[in-house]
Tab-separated table of C-alpha atoms and ligand atoms in Angstrom:
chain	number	residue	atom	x	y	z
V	296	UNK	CA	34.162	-20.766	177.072
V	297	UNK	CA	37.223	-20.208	174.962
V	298	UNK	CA	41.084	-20.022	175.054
V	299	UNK	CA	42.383	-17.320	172.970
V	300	UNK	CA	45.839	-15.810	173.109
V	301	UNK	CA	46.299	-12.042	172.886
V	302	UNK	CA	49.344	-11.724	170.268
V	303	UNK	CA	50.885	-8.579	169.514
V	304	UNK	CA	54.100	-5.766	170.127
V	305	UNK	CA	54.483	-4.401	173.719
V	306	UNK	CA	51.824	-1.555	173.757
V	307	UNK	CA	49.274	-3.071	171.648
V	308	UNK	CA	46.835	-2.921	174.246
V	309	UNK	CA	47.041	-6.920	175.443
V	310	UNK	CA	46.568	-6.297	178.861
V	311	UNK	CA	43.963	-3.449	178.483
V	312	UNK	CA	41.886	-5.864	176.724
V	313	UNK	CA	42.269	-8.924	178.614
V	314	UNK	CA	40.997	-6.939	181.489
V	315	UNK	CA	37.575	-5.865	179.582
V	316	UNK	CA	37.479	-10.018	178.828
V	317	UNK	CA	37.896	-11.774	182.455
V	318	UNK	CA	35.156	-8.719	183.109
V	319	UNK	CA	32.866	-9.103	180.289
V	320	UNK	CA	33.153	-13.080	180.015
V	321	UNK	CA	34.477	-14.529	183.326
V	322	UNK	CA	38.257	-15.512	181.282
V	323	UNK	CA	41.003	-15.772	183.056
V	324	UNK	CA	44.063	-13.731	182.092
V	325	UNK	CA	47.337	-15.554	182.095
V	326	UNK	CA	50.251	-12.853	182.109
V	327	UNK	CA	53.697	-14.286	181.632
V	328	UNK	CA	54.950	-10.360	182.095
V	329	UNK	CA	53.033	-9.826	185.185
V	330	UNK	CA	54.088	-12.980	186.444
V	331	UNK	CA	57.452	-12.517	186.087
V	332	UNK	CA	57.231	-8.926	187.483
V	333	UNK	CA	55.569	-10.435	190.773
V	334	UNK	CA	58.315	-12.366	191.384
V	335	UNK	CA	60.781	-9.418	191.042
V	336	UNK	CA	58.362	-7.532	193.162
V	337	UNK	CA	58.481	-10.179	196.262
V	338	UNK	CA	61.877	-10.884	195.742
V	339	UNK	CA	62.325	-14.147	194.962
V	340	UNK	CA	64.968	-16.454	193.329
V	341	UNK	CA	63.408	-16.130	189.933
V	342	UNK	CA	62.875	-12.868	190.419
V	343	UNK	CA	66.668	-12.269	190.921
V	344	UNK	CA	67.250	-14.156	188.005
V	345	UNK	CA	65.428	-12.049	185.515
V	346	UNK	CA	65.210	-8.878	186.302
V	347	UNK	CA	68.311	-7.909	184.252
V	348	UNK	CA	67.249	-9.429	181.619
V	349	UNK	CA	63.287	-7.948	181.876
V	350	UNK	CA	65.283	-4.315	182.362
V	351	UNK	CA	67.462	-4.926	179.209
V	352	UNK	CA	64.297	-5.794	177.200
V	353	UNK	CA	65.649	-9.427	176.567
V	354	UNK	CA	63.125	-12.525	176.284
V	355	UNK	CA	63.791	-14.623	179.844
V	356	UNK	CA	64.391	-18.059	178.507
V	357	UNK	CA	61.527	-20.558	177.404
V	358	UNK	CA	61.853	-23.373	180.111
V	359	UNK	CA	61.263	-20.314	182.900
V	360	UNK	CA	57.938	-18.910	181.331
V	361	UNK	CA	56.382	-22.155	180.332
V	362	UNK	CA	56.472	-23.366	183.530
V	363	UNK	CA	54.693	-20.592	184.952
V	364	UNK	CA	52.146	-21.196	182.399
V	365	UNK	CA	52.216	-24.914	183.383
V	366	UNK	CA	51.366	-24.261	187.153
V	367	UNK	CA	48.534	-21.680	186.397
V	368	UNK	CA	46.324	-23.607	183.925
V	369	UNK	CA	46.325	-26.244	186.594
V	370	UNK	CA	43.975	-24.095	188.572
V	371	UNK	CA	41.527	-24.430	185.497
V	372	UNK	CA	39.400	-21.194	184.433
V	373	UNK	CA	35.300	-21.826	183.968
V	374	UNK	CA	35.151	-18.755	180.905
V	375	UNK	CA	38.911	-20.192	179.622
V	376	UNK	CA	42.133	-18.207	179.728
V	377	UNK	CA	43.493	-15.372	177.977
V	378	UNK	CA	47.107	-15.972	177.325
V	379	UNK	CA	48.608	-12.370	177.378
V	380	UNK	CA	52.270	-12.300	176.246
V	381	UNK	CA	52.469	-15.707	176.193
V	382	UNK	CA	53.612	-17.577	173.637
V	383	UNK	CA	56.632	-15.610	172.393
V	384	UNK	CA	58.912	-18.223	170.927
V	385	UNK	CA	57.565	-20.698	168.144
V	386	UNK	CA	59.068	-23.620	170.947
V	387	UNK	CA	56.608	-21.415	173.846
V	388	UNK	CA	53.791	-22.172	171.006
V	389	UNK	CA	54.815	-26.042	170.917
V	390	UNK	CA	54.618	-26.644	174.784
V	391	UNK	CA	51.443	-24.697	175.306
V	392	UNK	CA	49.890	-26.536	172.392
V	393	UNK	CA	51.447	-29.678	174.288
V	394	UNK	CA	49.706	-28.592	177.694
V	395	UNK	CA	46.449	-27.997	175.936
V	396	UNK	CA	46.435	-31.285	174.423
V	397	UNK	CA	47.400	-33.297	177.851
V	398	UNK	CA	44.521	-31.012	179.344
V	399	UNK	CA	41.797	-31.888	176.836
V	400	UNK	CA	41.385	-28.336	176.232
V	401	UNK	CA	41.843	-26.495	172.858
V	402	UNK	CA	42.862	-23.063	171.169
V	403	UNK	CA	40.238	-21.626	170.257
V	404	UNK	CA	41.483	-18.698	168.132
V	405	UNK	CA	44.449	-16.555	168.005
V	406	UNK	CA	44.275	-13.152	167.857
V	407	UNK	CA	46.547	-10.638	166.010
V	408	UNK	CA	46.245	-6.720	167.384
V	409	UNK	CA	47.884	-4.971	164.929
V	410	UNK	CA	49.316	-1.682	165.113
V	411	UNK	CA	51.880	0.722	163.928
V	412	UNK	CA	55.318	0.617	165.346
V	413	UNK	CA	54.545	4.527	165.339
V	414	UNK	CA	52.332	4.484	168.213
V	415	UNK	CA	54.020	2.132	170.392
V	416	UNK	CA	57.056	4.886	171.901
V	417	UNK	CA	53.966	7.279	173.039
V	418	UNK	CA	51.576	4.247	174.465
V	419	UNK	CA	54.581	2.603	176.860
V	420	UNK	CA	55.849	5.683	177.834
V	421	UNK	CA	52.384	7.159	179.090
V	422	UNK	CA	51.632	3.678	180.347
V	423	UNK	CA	50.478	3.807	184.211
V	424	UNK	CA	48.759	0.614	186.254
V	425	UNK	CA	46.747	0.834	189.325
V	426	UNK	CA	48.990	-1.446	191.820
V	427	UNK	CA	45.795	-2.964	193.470
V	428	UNK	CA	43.390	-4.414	190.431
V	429	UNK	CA	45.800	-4.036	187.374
V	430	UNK	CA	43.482	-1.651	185.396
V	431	UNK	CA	45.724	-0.244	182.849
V	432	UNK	CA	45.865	3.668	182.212
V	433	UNK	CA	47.439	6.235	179.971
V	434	UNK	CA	48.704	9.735	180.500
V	435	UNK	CA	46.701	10.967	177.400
V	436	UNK	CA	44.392	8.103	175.890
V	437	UNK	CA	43.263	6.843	178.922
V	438	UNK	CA	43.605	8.802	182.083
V	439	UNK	CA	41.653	8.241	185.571
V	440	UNK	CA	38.939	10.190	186.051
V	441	UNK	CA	40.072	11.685	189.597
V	442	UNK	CA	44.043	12.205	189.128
V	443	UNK	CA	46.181	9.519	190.613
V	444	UNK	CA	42.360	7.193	191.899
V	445	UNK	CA	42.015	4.008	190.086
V	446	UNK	CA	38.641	4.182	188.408
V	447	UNK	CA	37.528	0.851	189.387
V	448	UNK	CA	39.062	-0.010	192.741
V	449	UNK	CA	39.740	3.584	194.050
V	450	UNK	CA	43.280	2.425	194.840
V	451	UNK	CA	45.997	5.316	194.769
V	452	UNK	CA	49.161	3.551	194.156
V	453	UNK	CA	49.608	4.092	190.463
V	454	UNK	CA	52.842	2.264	189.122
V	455	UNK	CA	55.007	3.302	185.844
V	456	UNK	CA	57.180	0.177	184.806
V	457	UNK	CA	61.084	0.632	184.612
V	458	UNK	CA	61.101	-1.075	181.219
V	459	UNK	CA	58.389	1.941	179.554
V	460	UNK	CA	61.590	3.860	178.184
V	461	UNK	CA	61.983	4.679	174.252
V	462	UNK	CA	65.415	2.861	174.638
V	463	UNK	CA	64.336	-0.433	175.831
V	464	UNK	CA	61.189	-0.786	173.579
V	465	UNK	CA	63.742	-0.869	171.182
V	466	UNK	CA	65.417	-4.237	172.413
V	467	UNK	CA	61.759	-5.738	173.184
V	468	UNK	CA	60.490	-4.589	169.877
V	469	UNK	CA	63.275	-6.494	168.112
V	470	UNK	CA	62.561	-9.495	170.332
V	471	UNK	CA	59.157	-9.630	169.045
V	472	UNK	CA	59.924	-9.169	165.354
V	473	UNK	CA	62.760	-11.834	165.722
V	474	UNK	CA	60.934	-14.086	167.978
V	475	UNK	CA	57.747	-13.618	168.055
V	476	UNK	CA	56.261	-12.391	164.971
V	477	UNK	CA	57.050	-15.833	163.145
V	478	UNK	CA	54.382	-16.907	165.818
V	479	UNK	CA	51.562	-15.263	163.099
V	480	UNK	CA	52.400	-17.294	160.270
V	481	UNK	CA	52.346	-20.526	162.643
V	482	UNK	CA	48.793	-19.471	163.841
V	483	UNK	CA	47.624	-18.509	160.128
V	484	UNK	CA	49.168	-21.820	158.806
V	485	UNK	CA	46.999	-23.537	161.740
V	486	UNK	CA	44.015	-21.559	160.487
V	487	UNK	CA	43.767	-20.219	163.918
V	488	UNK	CA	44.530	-16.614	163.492
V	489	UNK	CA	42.162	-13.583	163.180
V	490	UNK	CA	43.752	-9.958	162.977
V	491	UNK	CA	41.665	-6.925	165.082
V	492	UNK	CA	42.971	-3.367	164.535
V	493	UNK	CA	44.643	-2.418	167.708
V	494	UNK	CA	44.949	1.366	166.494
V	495	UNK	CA	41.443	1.656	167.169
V	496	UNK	CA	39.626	3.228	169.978
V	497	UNK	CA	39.865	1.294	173.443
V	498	UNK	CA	35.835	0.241	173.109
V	499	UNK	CA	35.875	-0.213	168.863
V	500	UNK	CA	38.897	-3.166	169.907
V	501	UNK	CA	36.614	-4.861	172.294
V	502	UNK	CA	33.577	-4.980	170.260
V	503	UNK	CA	36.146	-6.297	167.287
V	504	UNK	CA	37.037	-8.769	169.469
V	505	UNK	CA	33.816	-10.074	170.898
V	506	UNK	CA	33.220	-10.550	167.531
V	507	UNK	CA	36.088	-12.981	166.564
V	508	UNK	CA	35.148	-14.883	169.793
V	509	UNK	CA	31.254	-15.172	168.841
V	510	UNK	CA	32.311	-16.464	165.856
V	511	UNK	CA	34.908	-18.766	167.052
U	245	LIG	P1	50.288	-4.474	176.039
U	245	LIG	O1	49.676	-5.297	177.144
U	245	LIG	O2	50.025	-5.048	174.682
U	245	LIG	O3	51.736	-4.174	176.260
U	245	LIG	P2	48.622	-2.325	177.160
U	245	LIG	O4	47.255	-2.913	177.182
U	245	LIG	O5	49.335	-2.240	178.473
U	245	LIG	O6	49.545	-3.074	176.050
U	245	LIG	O7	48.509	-0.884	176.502
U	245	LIG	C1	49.655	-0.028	176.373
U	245	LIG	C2	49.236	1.424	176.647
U	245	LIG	O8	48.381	1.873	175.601
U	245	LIG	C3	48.440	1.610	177.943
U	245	LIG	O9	48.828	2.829	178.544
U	245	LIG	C4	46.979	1.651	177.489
U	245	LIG	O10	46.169	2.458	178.354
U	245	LIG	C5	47.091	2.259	176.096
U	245	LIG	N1	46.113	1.668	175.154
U	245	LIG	C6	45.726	0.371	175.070
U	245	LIG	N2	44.846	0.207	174.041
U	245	LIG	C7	44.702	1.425	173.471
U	245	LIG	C8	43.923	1.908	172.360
U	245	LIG	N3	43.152	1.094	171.639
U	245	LIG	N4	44.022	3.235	172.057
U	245	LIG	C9	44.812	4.059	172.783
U	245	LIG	N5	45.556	3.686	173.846
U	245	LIG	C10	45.507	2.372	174.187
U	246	LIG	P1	55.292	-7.927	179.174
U	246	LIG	O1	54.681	-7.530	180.488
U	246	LIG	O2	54.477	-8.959	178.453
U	246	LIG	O3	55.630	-6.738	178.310
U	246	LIG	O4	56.665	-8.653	179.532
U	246	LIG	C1	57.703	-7.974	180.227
U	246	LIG	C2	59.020	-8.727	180.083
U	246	LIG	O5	58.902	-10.028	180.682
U	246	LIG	C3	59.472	-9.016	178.650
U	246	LIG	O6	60.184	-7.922	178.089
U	246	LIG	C4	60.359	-10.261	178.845
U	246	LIG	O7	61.620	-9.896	179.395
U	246	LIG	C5	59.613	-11.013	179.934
U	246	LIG	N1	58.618	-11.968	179.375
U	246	LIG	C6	57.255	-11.914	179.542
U	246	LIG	N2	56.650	-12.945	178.925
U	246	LIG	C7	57.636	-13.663	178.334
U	246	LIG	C8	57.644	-14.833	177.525
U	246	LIG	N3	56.503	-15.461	177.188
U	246	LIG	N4	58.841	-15.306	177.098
U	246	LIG	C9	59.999	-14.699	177.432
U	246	LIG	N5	60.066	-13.571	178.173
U	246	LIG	C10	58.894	-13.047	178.627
């Protein structure tokens, strides 16, 4: 059982890796992206209220996001959660370390996928998800093994995201440097952080990971 936050640029392969993790270990991925993107997708008020800002690239503000967080841990997690995108703000970092604390849960490590900002145009922009399970694809590095059929659940209604464009990974990767990169220091200071090479092959990531986790 552990808590571990996935902390990285859009395209470092978060998502893709908190999927092999609620597989391999029973966590519980807690997406603040997907979240928001549900509540686009059903229409909803919050939906209406940031989906401008999601399609500019823009961080939606931090009262929105931690409450999201808030009403999901609620429903507890037996292998602990995997907090994917979330926190991006140092005052994101504050609350959830606030929520842990009134939870009597803890952090259990941080961890840092580093990549080049090189490799992040051609991994959003060949970036597909299966709309039924969530498994995460790519046009060249990852591809489904039968065109357009979800390797795991067969499904056949693969989604592109209207945000995977080289212009507005320009505004989100700005975000993060601005606002979210200051988030490593905090960790490191906290002696919570461990850094995984995220430019490595899908598989050579997760076994880098299970590592930091056996040893956590
Ligand atoms: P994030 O959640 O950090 O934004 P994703 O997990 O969605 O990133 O990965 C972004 C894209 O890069 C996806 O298309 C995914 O298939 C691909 N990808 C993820 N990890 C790797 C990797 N280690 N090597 C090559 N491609 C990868
Ligand atoms: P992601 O799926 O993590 O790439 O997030 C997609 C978009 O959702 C981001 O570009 C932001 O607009 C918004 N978003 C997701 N998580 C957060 C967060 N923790 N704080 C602020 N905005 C967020």
């Amino acid at each position: 059982m552990a808590n571990i936050i996935l902390l990285g640029p859009p395209g470092a392969g978060k998502g893709t890796q908190a999927k092999r993790l609620e597989e391999a270990r029973g966590m519980v991925q807690l997406s603040t992206g997907d979240m928001l993107k549900e509540a686009i997708a059903k229409g909803t008020d919050l939906g209406r209220q940031v989906e401008g800002i999601m399609a500019r690239g823009e961080l939606v503000t931090d009262e929105i996001v931690i409450g999201l967080i808030e009403a999901k841990m609620k429903d507890g997690a037996k292998g602990g959660f995997i907090f994917d995108g979330f926190p991006r703000t140092l005052k994101q970092a504050d609350a959830l370390g606030q929520l842990m604390t009134r939870m009597g849960a803890t952090l259990d490590r941080v961890i840092e996928m580093q990549v080049d900002d090189a490799v992040l145009v051609a991994r959003v922009t060949g970036r597909f998800t299966c709309g039924t399970c969530g498994e995460v694809y790519h046009d060249t590095t990852r591809p489904t093994k039968v065109p357009g059929v979800c390797d795991v659940c067969g499904g056949t209604n693969m989604k592109r995201r209207a945000d995977d464009n080289e212009e507005t990974l320009k505004t989100r990767l700005m975000e993060y440097y601005k606002k979210t990169s200051p988030l490593i220091g905090f960790y490191y200071a906290k002696g919570q952080l461990s850094a995984v090479n995220g430019l490595a092959e899908v598989d050579s990531v997760a076994e880098a990971i299970a590592s930091v986790l056996d040893k956590a």
